[in-house]
C-alpha positions as semicolon CSV with decimal commas, in nm:
position;residue;x (nm);y (nm);z (nm)
1;M;-6,799;-10,317;27,082
2;K;-7,183;-10,361;26,996
3;R;-7,384;-10,507;27,259
4;A;-7,540;-10,850;27,173
5;I;-7,896;-10,870;27,071
6;Q;-8,083;-11,041;27,325
7;T;-8,331;-11,300;27,222
8;K;-8,507;-11,274;27,575
9;R;-8,642;-10,955;27,690
10;T;-8,462;-10,797;28,026
11;T;-8,701;-10,799;28,326
12;I;-8,677;-10,661;28,707
13;Y;-8,580;-11,014;28,828
14;D;-8,287;-11,040;28,568
15;L;-8,171;-10,668;28,702
16;A;-8,226;-10,777;29,059
17;E;-7,983;-11,090;29,037
18;L;-7,727;-10,883;28,825
19;A;-7,742;-10,599;29,107
20;G;-7,766;-10,832;29,387
21;T;-8,055;-10,684;29,569
22;S;-8,434;-10,738;29,547
23;A;-8,695;-10,718;29,257
24;S;-8,882;-10,475;29,481
25;A;-8,578;-10,253;29,508
26;V;-8,523;-10,254;29,137
27;S;-8,891;-10,142;29,070
28;A;-8,846;-9,873;29,347
29;V;-8,565;-9,722;29,168
30;L;-8,705;-9,740;28,809
31;N;-9,026;-9,601;28,909
32;G;-8,867;-9,344;29,127
33;N;-8,955;-9,443;29,456
34;W;-8,628;-9,545;29,593
35;K;-8,591;-9,272;29,829
36;K;-8,898;-9,348;30,025
37;R;-8,733;-9,709;30,059
38;R;-8,463;-9,575;30,219
39;I;-8,242;-9,744;29,915
40;S;-7,898;-9,577;29,920
41;S;-7,783;-9,378;29,595
42;Q;-7,507;-9,594;29,530
43;L;-7,750;-9,903;29,460
44;A;-7,985;-9,667;29,269
45;E;-7,719;-9,551;29,038
46;R;-7,579;-9,929;28,999
47;I;-7,952;-10,036;28,884
48;T;-8,020;-9,758;28,667
49;R;-7,677;-9,851;28,509
50;L;-7,742;-10,223;28,485
51;A;-8,072;-10,129;28,294
52;E;-7,947;-9,907;28,067
53;E;-7,674;-10,187;27,966
54;Q;-7,905;-10,448;27,947
55;G;-8,130;-10,234;27,736
56;Y;-8,425;-10,245;27,957
57;A;-8,722;-10,087;27,879
58;L;-8,927;-9,948;28,182
59;N;-9,275;-10,114;28,170
60;M;-9,552;-9,834;28,107
61;Q;-9,804;-9,986;28,347
62;A;-9,504;-9,964;28,596
63;S;-9,453;-9,618;28,557
64;V;-9,794;-9,497;28,599
65;L;-9,744;-9,607;28,946
66;R;-9,469;-9,312;29,014
67;R;-9,756;-9,092;29,132
68;E;-9,572;-8,852;29,332
69;R;-9,351;-8,625;29,122
70;S;-9,029;-8,483;29,259
71;K;-9,064;-8,174;29,114
72;I;-8,698;-8,128;29,054
73;I;-8,562;-8,045;28,690
74;G;-8,201;-8,098;28,590
75;M;-7,993;-7,904;28,330
76;I;-7,639;-8,014;28,226
77;V;-7,433;-7,739;28,035
78;P;-7,060;-7,750;27,894
79;K;-6,923;-7,458;28,018
80;Y;-6,982;-7,144;28,257
81;D;-6,729;-6,931;28,091
82;N;-6,929;-6,726;27,841
83;R;-7,258;-6,504;27,883
84;Y;-7,453;-6,754;27,647
85;F;-7,434;-7,055;27,873
86;G;-7,445;-6,824;28,174
87;S;-7,779;-6,669;28,047
88;I;-7,916;-7,012;27,961
89;V;-7,859;-7,125;28,323
90;E;-8,010;-6,782;28,471
91;Q;-8,322;-6,808;28,270
92;F;-8,371;-7,150;28,316
93;E;-8,377;-7,135;28,683
94;A;-8,588;-6,851;28,693
95;M;-8,854;-7,018;28,442
96;A;-8,837;-7,349;28,613
97;R;-8,913;-7,167;29,007
98;E;-9,220;-7,008;28,803
99;R;-9,373;-7,369;28,768
100;G;-9,297;-7,486;29,108
101;L;-8,982;-7,669;29,022
102;F;-8,691;-7,677;29,204
103;P;-8,383;-7,654;28,908
104;I;-8,017;-7,840;28,954
105;V;-7,760;-7,725;28,715
106;T;-7,417;-7,882;28,693
107;C;-7,116;-7,834;28,410
108;T;-6,959;-8,115;28,212
109;R;-6,700;-7,940;28,046
110;R;-6,770;-8,081;27,704
111;D;-6,669;-8,438;27,835
112;P;-6,880;-8,730;27,746
113;A;-6,789;-8,938;28,046
114;L;-6,901;-8,635;28,273
115;E;-7,228;-8,591;28,118
116;I;-7,324;-8,942;28,153
117;E;-7,207;-8,924;28,512
118;A;-7,399;-8,603;28,589
119;A;-7,730;-8,785;28,427
120;R;-7,696;-9,071;28,635
121;A;-7,641;-8,853;28,962
122;M;-7,944;-8,665;28,877
123;L;-8,145;-8,962;28,805
124;S;-8,033;-9,074;29,132
125;Y;-8,193;-8,746;29,290
126;Q;-8,514;-8,830;29,107
127;V;-8,505;-8,554;28,845
128;D;-8,861;-8,544;28,656
129;C;-8,718;-8,419;28,346
130;L;-8,333;-8,353;28,232
131;I;-8,248;-8,076;27,974
132;A;-7,903;-8,160;27,798
133;T;-7,746;-7,853;27,692
134;G;-7,463;-7,850;27,450
135;A;-7,392;-8,234;27,508
136;T;-7,145;-8,406;27,304
137;D;-7,356;-8,704;27,275
138;P;-7,731;-8,668;27,353
139;D;-7,874;-9,005;27,231
140;R;-7,668;-9,165;27,501
141;I;-7,808;-8,934;27,779
142;V;-8,181;-8,981;27,639
143;E;-8,139;-9,372;27,648
144;L;-8,010;-9,360;27,999
145;C;-8,285;-9,116;28,123
146;S;-8,549;-9,325;27,916
147;A;-8,437;-9,635;28,112
148;A;-8,546;-9,462;28,443
149;G;-8,849;-9,321;28,287
150;V;-8,714;-8,954;28,285
151;R;-8,822;-8,725;28,007
152;T;-8,520;-8,539;27,823
153;V;-8,526;-8,218;27,603
154;N;-8,198;-8,132;27,416
155;L;-8,089;-7,772;27,419
156;D;-7,815;-7,580;27,181
157;L;-7,704;-7,918;27,024
158;P;-7,958;-8,133;26,882
159;G;-7,995;-8,515;26,917
160;S;-8,227;-8,788;26,737
161;L;-8,412;-8,949;27,057
162;A;-8,573;-8,660;27,229
163;P;-8,701;-8,319;27,125
164;S;-8,432;-8,039;27,047
165;V;-8,421;-7,684;27,055
166;I;-8,147;-7,490;26,876
167;S;-8,071;-7,163;26,704
168;D;-8,093;-7,119;26,356
169;N;-7,688;-7,154;26,335
170;F;-7,703;-7,142;25,917
171;G;-7,924;-6,835;25,932
172;G;-7,743;-6,660;26,177
173;A;-7,386;-6,756;26,010
174;L;-7,516;-6,658;25,652
175;E;-7,610;-6,278;25,771
176;L;-7,305;-6,252;25,974
177;T;-7,072;-6,377;25,689
178;R;-7,257;-6,143;25,470
179;R;-7,222;-5,825;25,649
180;V;-6,862;-5,902;25,739
181;L;-6,792;-5,938;25,350
182;A;-6,968;-5,629;25,286
183;N;-6,798;-5,425;25,560
184;C;-6,425;-5,530;25,427
185;Q;-6,545;-5,439;25,039
186;R;-6,667;-5,079;25,188
187;E;-6,353;-5,029;25,402
188;F;-6,081;-5,201;25,217
189;G;-6,199;-5,248;24,873
190;E;-6,163;-5,629;24,893
191;R;-6,369;-5,899;24,764
192;T;-6,155;-6,200;24,938
193;P;-6,250;-6,452;25,146
194;L;-6,284;-6,445;25,512
195;L;-6,099;-6,637;25,783
196;F;-6,341;-6,882;25,963
197;V;-6,194;-6,960;26,344
198;G;-6,319;-7,144;26,640
199;G;-6,564;-7,464;26,707
200;R;-6,529;-7,818;26,623
201;G;-6,594;-7,934;26,277
202;T;-6,744;-8,234;26,402
203;D;-7,022;-8,082;26,605
204;H;-7,371;-7,968;26,441
205;N;-7,383;-7,590;26,540
206;T;-7,019;-7,546;26,401
207;S;-7,102;-7,765;26,072
208;E;-7,385;-7,545;26,024
209;R;-7,213;-7,217;26,066
210;V;-6,921;-7,337;25,818
211;R;-7,232;-7,383;25,591
212;G;-7,364;-7,054;25,627
213;F;-7,020;-6,910;25,601
214;R;-6,979;-7,101;25,251
215;A;-7,298;-6,977;25,149
216;A;-7,240;-6,645;25,186
217;H;-6,916;-6,638;25,005
218;A;-7,071;-6,835;24,698
219;E;-7,378;-6,568;24,695
220;A;-7,112;-6,308;24,664
221;G;-6,910;-6,468;24,423
222;I;-6,600;-6,542;24,607
223;E;-6,441;-6,893;24,637
224;V;-6,357;-6,986;25,026
225;D;-6,003;-7,071;25,058
226;E;-5,990;-7,397;25,263
227;T;-5,681;-7,326;25,433
228;L;-5,873;-7,054;25,611
229;V;-6,120;-7,271;25,788
230;L;-5,988;-7,329;26,149
231;T;-6,230;-7,548;26,342
232;C;-5,946;-7,577;26,590
233;G;-6,181;-7,596;26,891
234;Y;-6,339;-7,336;27,128
235;A;-6,052;-7,284;27,345
236;P;-5,903;-6,939;27,338
237;E;-5,540;-7,083;27,307
238;K;-5,631;-7,295;27,032
239;A;-5,759;-7,025;26,836
240;E;-5,436;-6,824;26,905
241;N;-5,220;-7,119;26,826
242;A;-5,415;-7,195;26,503
243;M;-5,373;-6,839;26,382
244;R;-5,017;-6,834;26,456
245;Q;-4,943;-7,124;26,276
246;L;-5,148;-7,022;25,972
247;A;-4,946;-6,724;25,990
248;D;-4,631;-6,892;25,982
249;R;-4,714;-7,071;25,668
250;A;-4,913;-6,797;25,490
251;G;-4,764;-6,468;25,603
252;A;-5,068;-6,218;25,636
253;L;-5,391;-6,330;25,716
254;P;-5,737;-6,181;25,573
255;R;-5,872;-5,845;25,726
256;G;-6,215;-5,997;25,762
257;M;-6,301;-6,283;26,010
258;F;-6,573;-6,510;26,114
259;V;-6,503;-6,587;26,498
260;N;-6,738;-6,894;26,628
261;S;-6,749;-6,773;26,983
262;T;-6,656;-6,514;27,259
263;I;-6,444;-6,803;27,384
264;S;-6,243;-6,827;27,063
265;L;-6,263;-6,444;27,011
266;E;-5,999;-6,389;27,314
267;G;-5,751;-6,592;27,169
268;V;-5,824;-6,419;26,828
269;M;-5,791;-6,074;27,006
270;R;-5,477;-6,193;27,179
271;W;-5,308;-6,280;26,871
272;I;-5,396;-5,981;26,684
273;R;-5,241;-5,768;26,955
274;R;-4,925;-5,985;26,992
275;S;-4,868;-6,030;26,611
276;G;-4,877;-5,667;26,518
277;Q;-5,030;-5,757;26,166
278;Y;-5,303;-5,506;26,193
279;A;-5,099;-5,232;26,357
280;D;-5,231;-4,976;26,064
281;R;-5,623;-5,069;26,071
282;M;-5,839;-5,329;26,267
283;P;-5,961;-5,620;26,073
284;H;-6,351;-5,670;26,025
285;L;-6,477;-5,940;26,289
286;G;-6,800;-6,121;26,293
287;C;-6,871;-6,313;26,621
288;F;-7,128;-6,605;26,664
289;D;-7,197;-6,509;27,012
290;W;-7,265;-6,213;27,221
291;D;-7,131;-5,990;27,504
292;P;-7,182;-5,627;27,563
293;F;-6,812;-5,591;27,699
294;V;-6,715;-5,631;27,301
295;A;-6,804;-5,304;27,224
296;M;-6,482;-5,160;27,406
297;L;-6,305;-5,324;27,114
298;G;-6,449;-5,068;26,875
299;D;-6,666;-5,039;26,575
300;H;-6,522;-5,328;26,369
301;I;-6,719;-5,625;26,500
302;E;-7,074;-5,782;26,427
303;M;-7,201;-6,015;26,686
304;V;-7,480;-6,304;26,646
305;R;-7,691;-6,272;26,969
306;Q;-7,844;-6,633;27,045
307;D;-8,233;-6,594;27,169
308;V;-8,179;-6,737;27,481
309;P;-8,543;-6,648;27,617
310;G;-8,695;-6,787;27,302
311;M;-8,506;-7,116;27,322
312;L;-8,605;-7,178;27,687
313;H;-8,957;-7,086;27,618
314;A;-8,966;-7,342;27,326
315;V;-8,804;-7,593;27,591
316;F;-9,069;-7,539;27,850
317;E;-9,326;-7,531;27,612
318;I;-9,220;-7,883;27,519
319;I;-9,213;-7,999;27,882
320;D;-9,538;-7,800;27,973
321;S;-9,728;-7,992;27,676
322;G;-9,593;-8,357;27,751
323;S;-9,482;-8,383;27,385
324;S;-9,281;-8,646;27,293
325;E;-9,259;-8,551;26,935
326;L;-8,918;-8,616;26,804
327;K;-8,878;-8,241;26,623
328;V;-8,593;-7,987;26,614
329;V;-8,720;-7,652;26,685
330;E;-8,495;-7,356;26,543
331;I;-8,486;-7,035;26,715
332;P;-8,362;-6,724;26,491
333;P;-8,079;-6,548;26,646
334;V;-8,011;-6,185;26,620
335;V;-7,730;-6,012;26,411
336;E;-7,633;-5,694;26,611
337;K;-7,374;-5,436;26,521
338;I;-7,122;-5,343;26,827
339;G;-7,037;-5,008;26,887
């Protein structure tokens, strides 16, 4: 349900009445000085939540009063279970400390409610900036942080209310698909459509990768088979189940596949080994993700390595410059042959 349009602008006195506290306490929370006032974190969170719900815009003159910065910088990440997000966290912490900042990180499991809960908790710790990595609803996080006068930068998935730094998902998928199609033609003499498996069709990254996948097929004069586009989610079991169900319906699956993450690749490899469909020769795979251990799978796979250092340099460049320009910075990934 949409919030009713207010005819009267919300003030700190209105928020104080709603929160059952003083206007000075509300001001301290919104200006980031609540710890000095010994205001409880529970009250700080309640005031922040009310400010967001009431559409309160922090008075810029009042925000200038926040002279002392906490030097704390926060990051939320959706998962810890692959090398990509692990690398983001590790390099984020190193780069933050190089700048004299203290990094705090939490995992939100791609759960929108957990993302908001994590953002509120970080605001209660008086973070100076929050990096929303792979957030399902980055604009909601920006609105929450803006009400408390805290900057936000989106990483991995873009939003419309704050600067965003992402991979060039379309370009990376285009090149990866080209290579898998060429590998299949070279080894099997086939010019047939590939299988696309993994990811969520509703998120920006997957939709851009599907677009690159389609463009490479069109470039090669091959029509995409829509039944072979399985945007079934990232979890290994979802990829395995989707392939099993497709095989039950269609029989033999293609000998070329585009896999949308190393997480999905686990399920793909599990299905390949259990199904016995490729007992004679392994299919050619392209994975939009990277892990050196994949080399143990053999030489039938190409991978996209997302440029994590380049992405984080772009994030900190935005933070260091103080820029608030609503732009999307795309960092080209690297396609690598494994084996």
